[in-house]
PDB file of C-alpha atoms in Angstrom:
ATOM      1  CA  UNK O   1     -11.440  13.841   9.878  1.00 45.00           C
ATOM      2  CA  UNK O   2     -13.872  16.562  10.974  1.00 41.00           C
ATOM      3  CA  UNK O   3     -15.157  14.494  13.908  1.00 52.00           C
ATOM      4  CA  UNK O   4     -11.593  14.241  15.241  1.00 75.00           C
ATOM      5  CA  UNK O   5      -9.521  16.992  16.784  1.00 88.00           C
ATOM      6  CA  UNK O   6      -7.339  18.368  13.932  1.00 91.00           C
ATOM      7  CA  UNK O   7      -4.668  19.485  16.409  1.00 92.00           C
ATOM      8  CA  UNK O   8      -4.383  15.964  17.755  1.00 92.00           C
ATOM      9  CA  UNK O   9      -4.349  14.500  14.246  1.00 94.00           C
ATOM     10  CA  UNK O  10      -1.565  16.854  13.187  1.00 95.00           C
ATOM     11  CA  UNK O  11       0.472  15.899  16.239  1.00 95.00           C
ATOM     12  CA  UNK O  12      -0.166  12.198  15.562  1.00 96.00           C
ATOM     13  CA  UNK O  13       0.855  12.649  11.931  1.00 96.00           C
ATOM     14  CA  UNK O  14       4.117  14.334  12.906  1.00 95.00           C
ATOM     15  CA  UNK O  15       4.964  11.682  15.503  1.00 95.00           C
ATOM     16  CA  UNK O  16       4.195   8.824  13.116  1.00 95.00           C
ATOM     17  CA  UNK O  17       6.324  10.373  10.367  1.00 94.00           C
ATOM     18  CA  UNK O  18       9.190  10.905  12.803  1.00 93.00           C
ATOM     19  CA  UNK O  19       9.027   7.262  13.873  1.00 92.00           C
ATOM     20  CA  UNK O  20       8.833   6.143  10.245  1.00 91.00           C
ATOM     21  CA  UNK O  21      11.759   8.369   9.263  1.00 88.00           C
ATOM     22  CA  UNK O  22      13.979   7.216  12.133  1.00 86.00           C
ATOM     23  CA  UNK O  23      13.106   3.527  12.399  1.00 81.00           C
ATOM     24  CA  UNK O  24      10.860   2.508   9.519  1.00 76.00           C
ATOM     25  CA  UNK O  25       8.529  -0.366  10.307  1.00 71.00           C
ATOM     26  CA  UNK O  26       8.786  -1.925  13.789  1.00 66.00           C
ATOM     27  CA  UNK O  27      11.375  -4.709  13.623  1.00 64.00           C
ATOM     28  CA  UNK O  28      10.282  -6.493  16.783  1.00 64.00           C
ATOM     29  CA  UNK O  29       6.827  -7.208  18.132  1.00 61.00           C
ATOM     30  CA  UNK O  30       5.253  -6.119  14.845  1.00 68.00           C
ATOM     31  CA  UNK O  31       1.489  -6.341  15.135  1.00 74.00           C
ATOM     32  CA  UNK O  32       1.233  -7.816  11.646  1.00 77.00           C
ATOM     33  CA  UNK O  33       3.158 -10.911  12.722  1.00 78.00           C
ATOM     34  CA  UNK O  34       0.513 -11.838  15.270  1.00 85.00           C
ATOM     35  CA  UNK O  35      -2.276 -10.755  12.931  1.00 91.00           C
ATOM     36  CA  UNK O  36      -0.846 -12.939  10.167  1.00 89.00           C
ATOM     37  CA  UNK O  37      -0.707 -15.958  12.458  1.00 92.00           C
ATOM     38  CA  UNK O  38      -4.322 -15.446  13.442  1.00 94.00           C
ATOM     39  CA  UNK O  39      -5.286 -15.111   9.784  1.00 95.00           C
ATOM     40  CA  UNK O  40      -3.429 -18.296   8.872  1.00 95.00           C
ATOM     41  CA  UNK O  41      -5.037 -20.254  11.696  1.00 96.00           C
ATOM     42  CA  UNK O  42      -8.512 -18.983  10.899  1.00 96.00           C
ATOM     43  CA  UNK O  43      -8.097 -19.780   7.206  1.00 96.00           C
ATOM     44  CA  UNK O  44      -7.042 -23.335   8.050  1.00 95.00           C
ATOM     45  CA  UNK O  45     -10.296 -23.785   9.974  1.00 95.00           C
ATOM     46  CA  UNK O  46     -12.696 -22.009   7.612  1.00 96.00           C
ATOM     47  CA  UNK O  47     -11.247 -22.456   4.124  1.00 96.00           C
ATOM     48  CA  UNK O  48     -12.851 -25.840   3.499  1.00 93.00           C
ATOM     49  CA  UNK O  49     -16.261 -27.246   2.812  1.00 90.00           C
ATOM     50  CA  UNK O  50     -19.193 -25.403   1.257  1.00 93.00           C
ATOM     51  CA  UNK O  51     -19.963 -21.677   1.281  1.00 95.00           C
ATOM     52  CA  UNK O  52     -16.355 -20.539   0.955  1.00 96.00           C
ATOM     53  CA  UNK O  53     -17.267 -17.001  -0.111  1.00 96.00           C
ATOM     54  CA  UNK O  54     -19.357 -16.507   3.036  1.00 97.00           C
ATOM     55  CA  UNK O  55     -16.698 -18.179   5.161  1.00 97.00           C
ATOM     56  CA  UNK O  56     -14.072 -15.816   3.755  1.00 97.00           C
ATOM     57  CA  UNK O  57     -16.291 -12.832   4.462  1.00 97.00           C
ATOM     58  CA  UNK O  58     -16.811 -14.029   8.028  1.00 97.00           C
ATOM     59  CA  UNK O  59     -13.054 -14.457   8.463  1.00 97.00           C
ATOM     60  CA  UNK O  60     -12.435 -10.911   7.198  1.00 97.00           C
ATOM     61  CA  UNK O  61     -15.067  -9.546   9.573  1.00 97.00           C
ATOM     62  CA  UNK O  62     -13.678 -11.428  12.568  1.00 97.00           C
ATOM     63  CA  UNK O  63     -10.094 -10.338  11.968  1.00 97.00           C
ATOM     64  CA  UNK O  64     -10.488  -6.763  10.749  1.00 97.00           C
ATOM     65  CA  UNK O  65     -13.639  -5.977  12.722  1.00 96.00           C
ATOM     66  CA  UNK O  66     -12.174  -7.516  15.861  1.00 96.00           C
ATOM     67  CA  UNK O  67      -8.898  -5.585  15.598  1.00 96.00           C
ATOM     68  CA  UNK O  68     -10.713  -2.312  14.906  1.00 96.00           C
ATOM     69  CA  UNK O  69     -13.124  -2.947  17.762  1.00 96.00           C
ATOM     70  CA  UNK O  70     -10.239  -3.419  20.186  1.00 95.00           C
ATOM     71  CA  UNK O  71      -8.442  -0.322  18.911  1.00 96.00           C
ATOM     72  CA  UNK O  72     -11.524   1.931  18.979  1.00 95.00           C
ATOM     73  CA  UNK O  73     -12.577   0.670  22.400  1.00 96.00           C
ATOM     74  CA  UNK O  74      -9.085   1.198  23.824  1.00 95.00           C
ATOM     75  CA  UNK O  75      -8.841   4.642  22.273  1.00 94.00           C
ATOM     76  CA  UNK O  76     -12.224   5.655  23.681  1.00 93.00           C
ATOM     77  CA  UNK O  77     -11.246   4.493  27.158  1.00 94.00           C
ATOM     78  CA  UNK O  78      -7.894   6.293  26.994  1.00 94.00           C
ATOM     79  CA  UNK O  79      -9.551   9.473  25.714  1.00 92.00           C
ATOM     80  CA  UNK O  80     -11.532   9.721  28.943  1.00 89.00           C
ATOM     81  CA  UNK O  81      -8.333  10.073  30.932  1.00 90.00           C
ATOM     82  CA  UNK O  82      -5.795  11.565  28.538  1.00 91.00           C
ATOM     83  CA  UNK O  83      -6.506  12.903  25.030  1.00 90.00           C
ATOM     84  CA  UNK O  84      -2.744  13.017  24.479  1.00 91.00           C
ATOM     85  CA  UNK O  85      -2.492   9.262  24.911  1.00 93.00           C
ATOM     86  CA  UNK O  86      -5.441   8.772  22.573  1.00 93.00           C
ATOM     87  CA  UNK O  87      -3.631  10.630  19.819  1.00 93.00           C
ATOM     88  CA  UNK O  88      -0.464   8.724  20.671  1.00 94.00           C
ATOM     89  CA  UNK O  89      -2.490   5.612  19.750  1.00 95.00           C
ATOM     90  CA  UNK O  90      -3.386   7.261  16.443  1.00 96.00           C
ATOM     91  CA  UNK O  91       0.309   7.944  15.855  1.00 96.00           C
ATOM     92  CA  UNK O  92       1.140   4.296  16.596  1.00 93.00           C
ATOM     93  CA  UNK O  93      -1.570   3.104  14.201  1.00 95.00           C
ATOM     94  CA  UNK O  94      -0.303   5.297  11.365  1.00 95.00           C
ATOM     95  CA  UNK O  95       3.328   4.332  12.014  1.00 93.00           C
ATOM     96  CA  UNK O  96       2.321   0.688  11.970  1.00 90.00           C
ATOM     97  CA  UNK O  97       0.366   1.199   8.730  1.00 92.00           C
ATOM     98  CA  UNK O  98       3.033   3.095   6.786  1.00 91.00           C
ATOM     99  CA  UNK O  99       5.708   1.234   4.874  1.00 87.00           C
ATOM    100  CA  UNK O 100       7.628   3.986   3.086  1.00 92.00           C
ATOM    101  CA  UNK O 101      11.112   3.310   4.460  1.00 92.00           C
ATOM    102  CA  UNK O 102      10.809  -0.430   4.042  1.00 91.00           C
ATOM    103  CA  UNK O 103       9.453  -0.197   0.496  1.00 94.00           C
ATOM    104  CA  UNK O 104      12.037   2.287  -0.747  1.00 95.00           C
ATOM    105  CA  UNK O 105      14.885   0.382   0.916  1.00 94.00           C
ATOM    106  CA  UNK O 106      13.812  -2.860  -0.775  1.00 95.00           C
ATOM    107  CA  UNK O 107      13.531  -1.163  -4.164  1.00 97.00           C
ATOM    108  CA  UNK O 108      16.899   0.585  -3.752  1.00 97.00           C
ATOM    109  CA  UNK O 109      18.457  -2.782  -2.888  1.00 97.00           C
ATOM    110  CA  UNK O 110      17.486  -3.947  -6.387  1.00 97.00           C
ATOM    111  CA  UNK O 111      18.779  -0.861  -8.157  1.00 97.00           C
ATOM    112  CA  UNK O 112      22.216  -0.790  -6.515  1.00 97.00           C
ATOM    113  CA  UNK O 113      23.477  -4.191  -7.754  1.00 97.00           C
ATOM    114  CA  UNK O 114      21.742  -3.721 -11.108  1.00 97.00           C
ATOM    115  CA  UNK O 115      23.620  -0.450 -11.654  1.00 97.00           C
ATOM    116  CA  UNK O 116      26.850  -2.267 -10.710  1.00 97.00           C
ATOM    117  CA  UNK O 117      26.179  -5.039 -13.249  1.00 95.00           C
ATOM    118  CA  UNK O 118      25.403  -7.730 -10.658  1.00 97.00           C
ATOM    119  CA  UNK O 119      22.291  -9.153 -12.317  1.00 96.00           C
ATOM    120  CA  UNK O 120      22.031 -12.338 -10.154  1.00 96.00           C
ATOM    121  CA  UNK O 121      21.979 -10.280  -6.933  1.00 97.00           C
ATOM    122  CA  UNK O 122      19.444  -7.867  -8.414  1.00 97.00           C
ATOM    123  CA  UNK O 123      17.220 -10.819  -9.346  1.00 96.00           C
ATOM    124  CA  UNK O 124      17.509 -12.212  -5.821  1.00 97.00           C
ATOM    125  CA  UNK O 125      16.570  -8.854  -4.298  1.00 97.00           C
ATOM    126  CA  UNK O 126      13.591  -8.504  -6.635  1.00 96.00           C
ATOM    127  CA  UNK O 127      12.380 -12.004  -5.753  1.00 95.00           C
ATOM    128  CA  UNK O 128      11.925 -10.823  -2.142  1.00 93.00           C
ATOM    129  CA  UNK O 129       9.121  -8.428  -3.096  1.00 92.00           C
ATOM    130  CA  UNK O 130       7.404  -9.960  -6.139  1.00 91.00           C
ATOM    131  CA  UNK O 131       5.640 -13.238  -6.898  1.00 85.00           C
ATOM    132  CA  UNK O 132       6.917 -13.614 -10.476  1.00 88.00           C
ATOM    133  CA  UNK O 133       9.794 -16.004 -11.280  1.00 90.00           C
ATOM    134  CA  UNK O 134      12.966 -13.904 -11.338  1.00 91.00           C
ATOM    135  CA  UNK O 135      15.697 -16.447 -12.111  1.00 90.00           C
ATOM    136  CA  UNK O 136      15.739 -15.842 -15.883  1.00 87.00           C
ATOM    137  CA  UNK O 137      14.812 -12.153 -16.048  1.00 93.00           C
ATOM    138  CA  UNK O 138      17.075  -9.862 -18.036  1.00 94.00           C
ATOM    139  CA  UNK O 139      18.214  -6.430 -16.866  1.00 96.00           C
ATOM    140  CA  UNK O 140      15.230  -4.594 -18.322  1.00 96.00           C
ATOM    141  CA  UNK O 141      12.751  -7.062 -16.834  1.00 95.00           C
ATOM    142  CA  UNK O 142      14.351  -6.749 -13.398  1.00 97.00           C
ATOM    143  CA  UNK O 143      14.248  -2.960 -13.635  1.00 97.00           C
ATOM    144  CA  UNK O 144      10.609  -3.070 -14.745  1.00 96.00           C
ATOM    145  CA  UNK O 145       9.680  -5.364 -11.860  1.00 96.00           C
ATOM    146  CA  UNK O 146      11.331  -3.009  -9.360  1.00 97.00           C
ATOM    147  CA  UNK O 147       9.652   0.082 -10.809  1.00 98.00           C
ATOM    148  CA  UNK O 148       6.246  -1.624 -10.951  1.00 97.00           C
ATOM    149  CA  UNK O 149       6.550  -2.683  -7.302  1.00 96.00           C
ATOM    150  CA  UNK O 150       7.648   0.803  -6.289  1.00 97.00           C
ATOM    151  CA  UNK O 151       4.720   2.494  -8.017  1.00 97.00           C
ATOM    152  CA  UNK O 152       2.013   0.021  -7.020  1.00 96.00           C
ATOM    153  CA  UNK O 153       3.143  -0.577  -3.444  1.00 95.00           C
ATOM    154  CA  UNK O 154       3.660   3.144  -2.966  1.00 96.00           C
ATOM    155  CA  UNK O 155      -0.070   3.551  -3.484  1.00 96.00           C
ATOM    156  CA  UNK O 156      -0.858   0.689  -1.095  1.00 92.00           C
ATOM    157  CA  UNK O 157       1.792   1.047   1.588  1.00 90.00           C
ATOM    158  CA  UNK O 158       1.947   4.833   1.813  1.00 96.00           C
ATOM    159  CA  UNK O 159      -0.752   6.901   0.187  1.00 97.00           C
ATOM    160  CA  UNK O 160      -3.843   4.824   0.947  1.00 97.00           C
ATOM    161  CA  UNK O 161      -2.882   4.691   4.628  1.00 96.00           C
ATOM    162  CA  UNK O 162      -2.428   8.468   4.706  1.00 97.00           C
ATOM    163  CA  UNK O 163      -5.782   8.930   2.952  1.00 97.00           C
ATOM    164  CA  UNK O 164      -7.705   6.882   5.520  1.00 97.00           C
ATOM    165  CA  UNK O 165      -5.790   8.436   8.388  1.00 97.00           C
ATOM    166  CA  UNK O 166      -7.085  11.825   7.266  1.00 95.00           C
ATOM    167  CA  UNK O 167     -10.631  10.488   7.051  1.00 94.00           C
ATOM    168  CA  UNK O 168     -10.841   8.321  10.161  1.00 94.00           C
ATOM    169  CA  UNK O 169      -7.673   8.785  12.179  1.00 95.00           C
ATOM    170  CA  UNK O 170      -5.721   5.774  13.382  1.00 95.00           C
ATOM    171  CA  UNK O 171      -8.711   3.472  12.948  1.00 96.00           C
ATOM    172  CA  UNK O 172      -8.867   4.346   9.259  1.00 96.00           C
ATOM    173  CA  UNK O 173      -5.183   3.625   8.729  1.00 96.00           C
ATOM    174  CA  UNK O 174      -5.587   0.255  10.462  1.00 96.00           C
ATOM    175  CA  UNK O 175      -8.708  -0.588   8.451  1.00 97.00           C
ATOM    176  CA  UNK O 176      -6.794  -0.176   5.220  1.00 97.00           C
ATOM    177  CA  UNK O 177      -3.562  -1.864   6.329  1.00 95.00           C
ATOM    178  CA  UNK O 178      -5.270  -4.960   7.757  1.00 96.00           C
ATOM    179  CA  UNK O 179      -7.549  -5.373   4.746  1.00 97.00           C
ATOM    180  CA  UNK O 180      -4.585  -4.966   2.409  1.00 95.00           C
ATOM    181  CA  UNK O 181      -2.689  -7.585   4.405  1.00 94.00           C
ATOM    182  CA  UNK O 182      -5.514 -10.110   4.101  1.00 96.00           C
ATOM    183  CA  UNK O 183      -5.730  -9.424   0.379  1.00 95.00           C
ATOM    184  CA  UNK O 184      -1.990 -10.132   0.104  1.00 92.00           C
ATOM    185  CA  UNK O 185      -2.477 -13.401   1.995  1.00 94.00           C
ATOM    186  CA  UNK O 186      -5.775 -14.609   0.521  1.00 96.00           C
ATOM    187  CA  UNK O 187      -6.514 -12.622  -2.630  1.00 91.00           C
ATOM    188  CA  UNK O 188      -5.144 -15.083  -5.186  1.00 86.00           C
ATOM    189  CA  UNK O 189      -7.036 -16.459  -8.173  1.00 85.00           C
ATOM    190  CA  UNK O 190      -5.987 -20.026  -7.408  1.00 87.00           C
ATOM    191  CA  UNK O 191      -8.241 -22.983  -6.580  1.00 90.00           C
ATOM    192  CA  UNK O 192      -7.332 -22.689  -2.897  1.00 93.00           C
ATOM    193  CA  UNK O 193      -8.106 -18.984  -2.497  1.00 95.00           C
ATOM    194  CA  UNK O 194     -10.415 -17.997  -5.358  1.00 94.00           C
ATOM    195  CA  UNK O 195     -13.624 -18.177  -3.299  1.00 96.00           C
ATOM    196  CA  UNK O 196     -12.393 -17.849   0.277  1.00 97.00           C
ATOM    197  CA  UNK O 197     -10.270 -14.783  -0.491  1.00 96.00           C
ATOM    198  CA  UNK O 198     -12.905 -13.007  -2.588  1.00 96.00           C
ATOM    199  CA  UNK O 199     -14.231 -10.803   0.220  1.00 96.00           C
ATOM    200  CA  UNK O 200     -10.742  -9.649   1.256  1.00 96.00           C
ATOM    201  CA  UNK O 201      -9.877  -8.894  -2.375  1.00 96.00           C
ATOM    202  CA  UNK O 202     -13.110  -6.973  -3.016  1.00 96.00           C
ATOM    203  CA  UNK O 203     -12.806  -4.986   0.198  1.00 97.00           C
ATOM    204  CA  UNK O 204      -9.225  -4.085  -0.686  1.00 97.00           C
ATOM    205  CA  UNK O 205     -10.338  -2.979  -4.154  1.00 96.00           C
ATOM    206  CA  UNK O 206     -13.113  -0.854  -2.663  1.00 97.00           C
ATOM    207  CA  UNK O 207     -10.890   0.802  -0.053  1.00 97.00           C
ATOM    208  CA  UNK O 208      -8.126   1.523  -2.561  1.00 97.00           C
ATOM    209  CA  UNK O 209     -10.346   2.916  -5.330  1.00 97.00           C
ATOM    210  CA  UNK O 210     -10.139   6.589  -4.399  1.00 98.00           C
ATOM    211  CA  UNK O 211      -6.578   6.647  -2.961  1.00 97.00           C
ATOM    212  CA  UNK O 212      -5.264   4.864  -6.073  1.00 98.00           C
ATOM    213  CA  UNK O 213      -6.713   7.511  -8.365  1.00 98.00           C
ATOM    214  CA  UNK O 214      -5.447  10.364  -6.218  1.00 98.00           C
ATOM    215  CA  UNK O 215      -2.039   8.691  -6.257  1.00 98.00           C
ATOM    216  CA  UNK O 216      -2.170   8.255 -10.049  1.00 98.00           C
ATOM    217  CA  UNK O 217      -3.071  11.922 -10.459  1.00 98.00           C
ATOM    218  CA  UNK O 218      -0.176  12.886  -8.186  1.00 98.00           C
ATOM    219  CA  UNK O 219       2.259  10.815 -10.250  1.00 98.00           C
ATOM    220  CA  UNK O 220       0.956  12.515 -13.385  1.00 98.00           C
ATOM    221  CA  UNK O 221       1.263  16.038 -11.998  1.00 98.00           C
ATOM    222  CA  UNK O 222       4.808  15.437 -10.738  1.00 97.00           C
ATOM    223  CA  UNK O 223       6.106  13.726 -13.893  1.00 97.00           C
ATOM    224  CA  UNK O 224       5.413  13.845 -17.622  1.00 97.00           C
ATOM    225  CA  UNK O 225       1.806  14.866 -17.205  1.00 98.00           C
ATOM    226  CA  UNK O 226       0.516  14.436 -20.760  1.00 98.00           C
ATOM    227  CA  UNK O 227       2.033  10.981 -21.189  1.00 98.00           C
ATOM    228  CA  UNK O 228       0.818   9.925 -17.747  1.00 98.00           C
ATOM    229  CA  UNK O 229      -2.767  10.990 -18.369  1.00 98.00           C
ATOM    230  CA  UNK O 230      -2.778   9.372 -21.820  1.00 98.00           C
ATOM    231  CA  UNK O 231      -1.443   6.100 -20.450  1.00 98.00           C
ATOM    232  CA  UNK O 232      -3.987   6.197 -17.627  1.00 98.00           C
ATOM    233  CA  UNK O 233      -6.874   6.785 -20.004  1.00 97.00           C
ATOM    234  CA  UNK O 234      -5.865   4.373 -22.758  1.00 97.00           C
ATOM    235  CA  UNK O 235      -3.980   1.572 -21.013  1.00 97.00           C
ATOM    236  CA  UNK O 236      -5.183   1.292 -17.414  1.00 97.00           C
ATOM    237  CA  UNK O 237      -8.578  -0.261 -18.351  1.00 96.00           C
ATOM    238  CA  UNK O 238      -6.715  -3.201 -19.936  1.00 94.00           C
ATOM    239  CA  UNK O 239      -5.040  -4.127 -16.632  1.00 93.00           C
ATOM    240  CA  UNK O 240      -6.631  -6.825 -14.464  1.00 89.00           C
ATOM    241  CA  UNK O 241      -6.537  -4.811 -11.246  1.00 91.00           C
ATOM    242  CA  UNK O 242      -8.909  -1.804 -11.177  1.00 94.00           C
ATOM    243  CA  UNK O 243      -6.518   0.098  -8.909  1.00 96.00           C
ATOM    244  CA  UNK O 244      -3.048  -1.065  -9.936  1.00 95.00           C
ATOM    245  CA  UNK O 245      -3.862  -0.225 -13.564  1.00 96.00           C
ATOM    246  CA  UNK O 246      -4.295   3.555 -13.078  1.00 97.00           C
ATOM    247  CA  UNK O 247      -1.378   3.776 -10.632  1.00 98.00           C
ATOM    248  CA  UNK O 248       1.111   1.871 -12.788  1.00 97.00           C
ATOM    249  CA  UNK O 249      -0.027   3.358 -16.100  1.00 98.00           C
ATOM    250  CA  UNK O 250       0.166   6.911 -14.763  1.00 98.00           C
ATOM    251  CA  UNK O 251       3.499   6.162 -13.101  1.00 98.00           C
ATOM    252  CA  UNK O 252       4.973   4.662 -16.265  1.00 98.00           C
ATOM    253  CA  UNK O 253       3.783   7.643 -18.275  1.00 98.00           C
ATOM    254  CA  UNK O 254       5.121  10.069 -15.683  1.00 98.00           C
ATOM    255  CA  UNK O 255       8.554   8.431 -15.930  1.00 98.00           C
ATOM    256  CA  UNK O 256       8.427   8.182 -19.735  1.00 98.00           C
ATOM    257  CA  UNK O 257       9.115   4.430 -19.836  1.00 98.00           C
ATOM    258  CA  UNK O 258       7.306   1.196 -20.686  1.00 97.00           C
ATOM    259  CA  UNK O 259       6.257  -1.333 -18.064  1.00 96.00           C
ATOM    260  CA  UNK O 260       4.067  -4.426 -18.099  1.00 93.00           C
ATOM    261  CA  UNK O 261       4.425  -6.937 -20.905  1.00 89.00           C
ATOM    262  CA  UNK O 262       5.165 -10.643 -20.603  1.00 86.00           C
ATOM    263  CA  UNK O 263       6.302 -11.945 -17.204  1.00 86.00           C
ATOM    264  CA  UNK O 264       6.878 -15.492 -15.865  1.00 87.00           C
ATOM    265  CA  UNK O 265       4.564 -16.643 -13.051  1.00 83.00           C
ATOM    266  CA  UNK O 266       4.601 -20.174 -11.599  1.00 74.00           C
ATOM    267  CA  UNK O 267       6.368 -21.651 -14.614  1.00 77.00           C
ATOM    268  CA  UNK O 268       4.131 -19.989 -17.210  1.00 83.00           C
ATOM    269  CA  UNK O 269       4.402 -16.758 -19.184  1.00 87.00           C
ATOM    270  CA  UNK O 270       1.634 -14.276 -18.394  1.00 86.00           C
ATOM    271  CA  UNK O 271       0.966 -11.793 -21.177  1.00 88.00           C
ATOM    272  CA  UNK O 272       0.220  -8.489 -19.492  1.00 93.00           C
ATOM    273  CA  UNK O 273      -0.691  -5.269 -21.329  1.00 94.00           C
ATOM    274  CA  UNK O 274       2.082  -2.732 -21.841  1.00 95.00           C
ATOM    275  CA  UNK O 275       1.881   0.435 -19.780  1.00 97.00           C
ATOM    276  CA  UNK O 276       3.493   3.782 -20.531  1.00 97.00           C
ATOM    277  CA  UNK O 277       5.426   5.128 -23.495  1.00 96.00           C
ATOM    278  CA  UNK O 278       9.086   5.346 -24.410  1.00 96.00           C
ATOM    279  CA  UNK O 279      12.024   2.985 -23.878  1.00 97.00           C
ATOM    280  CA  UNK O 280      11.937  -0.162 -21.780  1.00 96.00           C
ATOM    281  CA  UNK O 281      12.786   0.282 -18.105  1.00 97.00           C
ATOM    282  CA  UNK O 282      16.481   0.264 -17.222  1.00 97.00           C
ATOM    283  CA  UNK O 283      18.520   0.342 -14.024  1.00 97.00           C
ATOM    284  CA  UNK O 284      18.552   4.177 -13.629  1.00 97.00           C
ATOM    285  CA  UNK O 285      14.744   4.205 -13.765  1.00 98.00           C
ATOM    286  CA  UNK O 286      14.616   2.434 -10.399  1.00 98.00           C
ATOM    287  CA  UNK O 287      16.127   5.482  -8.706  1.00 98.00           C
ATOM    288  CA  UNK O 288      13.788   7.727 -10.705  1.00 98.00           C
ATOM    289  CA  UNK O 289      10.765   5.763  -9.444  1.00 98.00           C
ATOM    290  CA  UNK O 290      11.981   6.192  -5.861  1.00 98.00           C
ATOM    291  CA  UNK O 291      12.339   9.937  -6.460  1.00 98.00           C
ATOM    292  CA  UNK O 292       8.776  10.051  -7.820  1.00 98.00           C
ATOM    293  CA  UNK O 293       7.460   8.342  -4.676  1.00 98.00           C
ATOM    294  CA  UNK O 294       9.408  10.750  -2.470  1.00 97.00           C
ATOM    295  CA  UNK O 295       8.131  13.789  -4.379  1.00 98.00           C
ATOM    296  CA  UNK O 296       4.565  12.476  -4.190  1.00 98.00           C
ATOM    297  CA  UNK O 297       4.909  11.873  -0.460  1.00 97.00           C
ATOM    298  CA  UNK O 298       6.193  15.421   0.079  1.00 97.00           C
ATOM    299  CA  UNK O 299       3.254  16.774  -1.975  1.00 97.00           C
ATOM    300  CA  UNK O 300       0.700  14.749  -0.020  1.00 97.00           C
ATOM    301  CA  UNK O 301       2.151  15.726   3.344  1.00 97.00           C
ATOM    302  CA  UNK O 302       2.128  19.385   2.379  1.00 97.00           C
ATOM    303  CA  UNK O 303      -1.542  19.194   1.413  1.00 96.00           C
ATOM    304  CA  UNK O 304      -2.404  17.270   4.585  1.00 96.00           C
ATOM    305  CA  UNK O 305      -0.709  19.831   6.814  1.00 96.00           C
ATOM    306  CA  UNK O 306      -2.492  22.712   5.080  1.00 96.00           C
ATOM    307  CA  UNK O 307      -5.860  20.947   5.432  1.00 94.00           C
ATOM    308  CA  UNK O 308      -5.254  20.205   9.116  1.00 94.00           C
ATOM    309  CA  UNK O 309      -4.139  23.765   9.838  1.00 94.00           C
ATOM    310  CA  UNK O 310      -7.247  25.100   8.098  1.00 92.00           C
ATOM    311  CA  UNK O 311      -9.390  22.682  10.107  1.00 91.00           C
ATOM    312  CA  UNK O 312      -7.688  23.869  13.305  1.00 90.00           C
ATOM    313  CA  UNK O 313      -8.688  27.462  12.500  1.00 89.00           C
ATOM    314  CA  UNK O 314     -12.300  26.405  11.913  1.00 85.00           C
ATOM    315  CA  UNK O 315     -12.286  24.210  15.023  1.00 78.00           C
ATOM    316  CA  UNK O 316     -10.945  27.013  17.244  1.00 77.00           C
ATOM    317  CA  UNK O 317     -13.495  29.468  15.821  1.00 64.00           C
TER     318      UNK O 317
END
């Protein structure tokens, strides 16, 4: 962040948040649509034959490195003529990378029918954002799935993008969002993707390591702190994902509920460790998880503004 103009970054942050607040993610001409098509086409060409780990790494480098190269080159060219337009590009990159409105709207769409007793509709809404089989889930399992998605995707879709924006501007936000997208497309432990998607999965783990722990600490501070820290320390290491574990354990503890446990995936029951303490998740906990994300976002934005204002004072001096 120090090599960028803090005044420009603050302006870009405000513009991106205004766009996110008013419109959410772009509904038309979303960059991720074209990026996803390129990723699919490249995977069809490279995900075969020998050396799949190296082929997957090359695919990640082509897609993410190529997109970042174009963005940085364009920003540098624009900066020569108009710094304002350069920071407008940063604002676009952050807006594109954030997914707060979309995430919270999807989670709320699960909670509303569940509160009204419409379990089939709640299952259908949950199925839109998770990979587990939702047809036979009971009310508590649907609520747990919604809360888990809210907590984990909040770290990925909101806080990690803000973290890298503060470090590297718009390029940092894009680096995280594109890597996270490739992990979502390729990072499966299935015969088709196990080797080819390894680089994307490892890069996503590496990029999310610090933001996930800052997010987990934020959840803990804004909820039931002692339970959150205990769950993080005792239960997170049992979770498969090195980043989802701390986030979901701290979030479950902060809310005072239990998440995890058995869940159906691809026709089989996966026995996952339990996270958190207290009663099983229920419909009202979905709204509570949304409130926790909103409180965490307000906390992060407050800290970011203070840091940028302090940097502006140093920069002007």
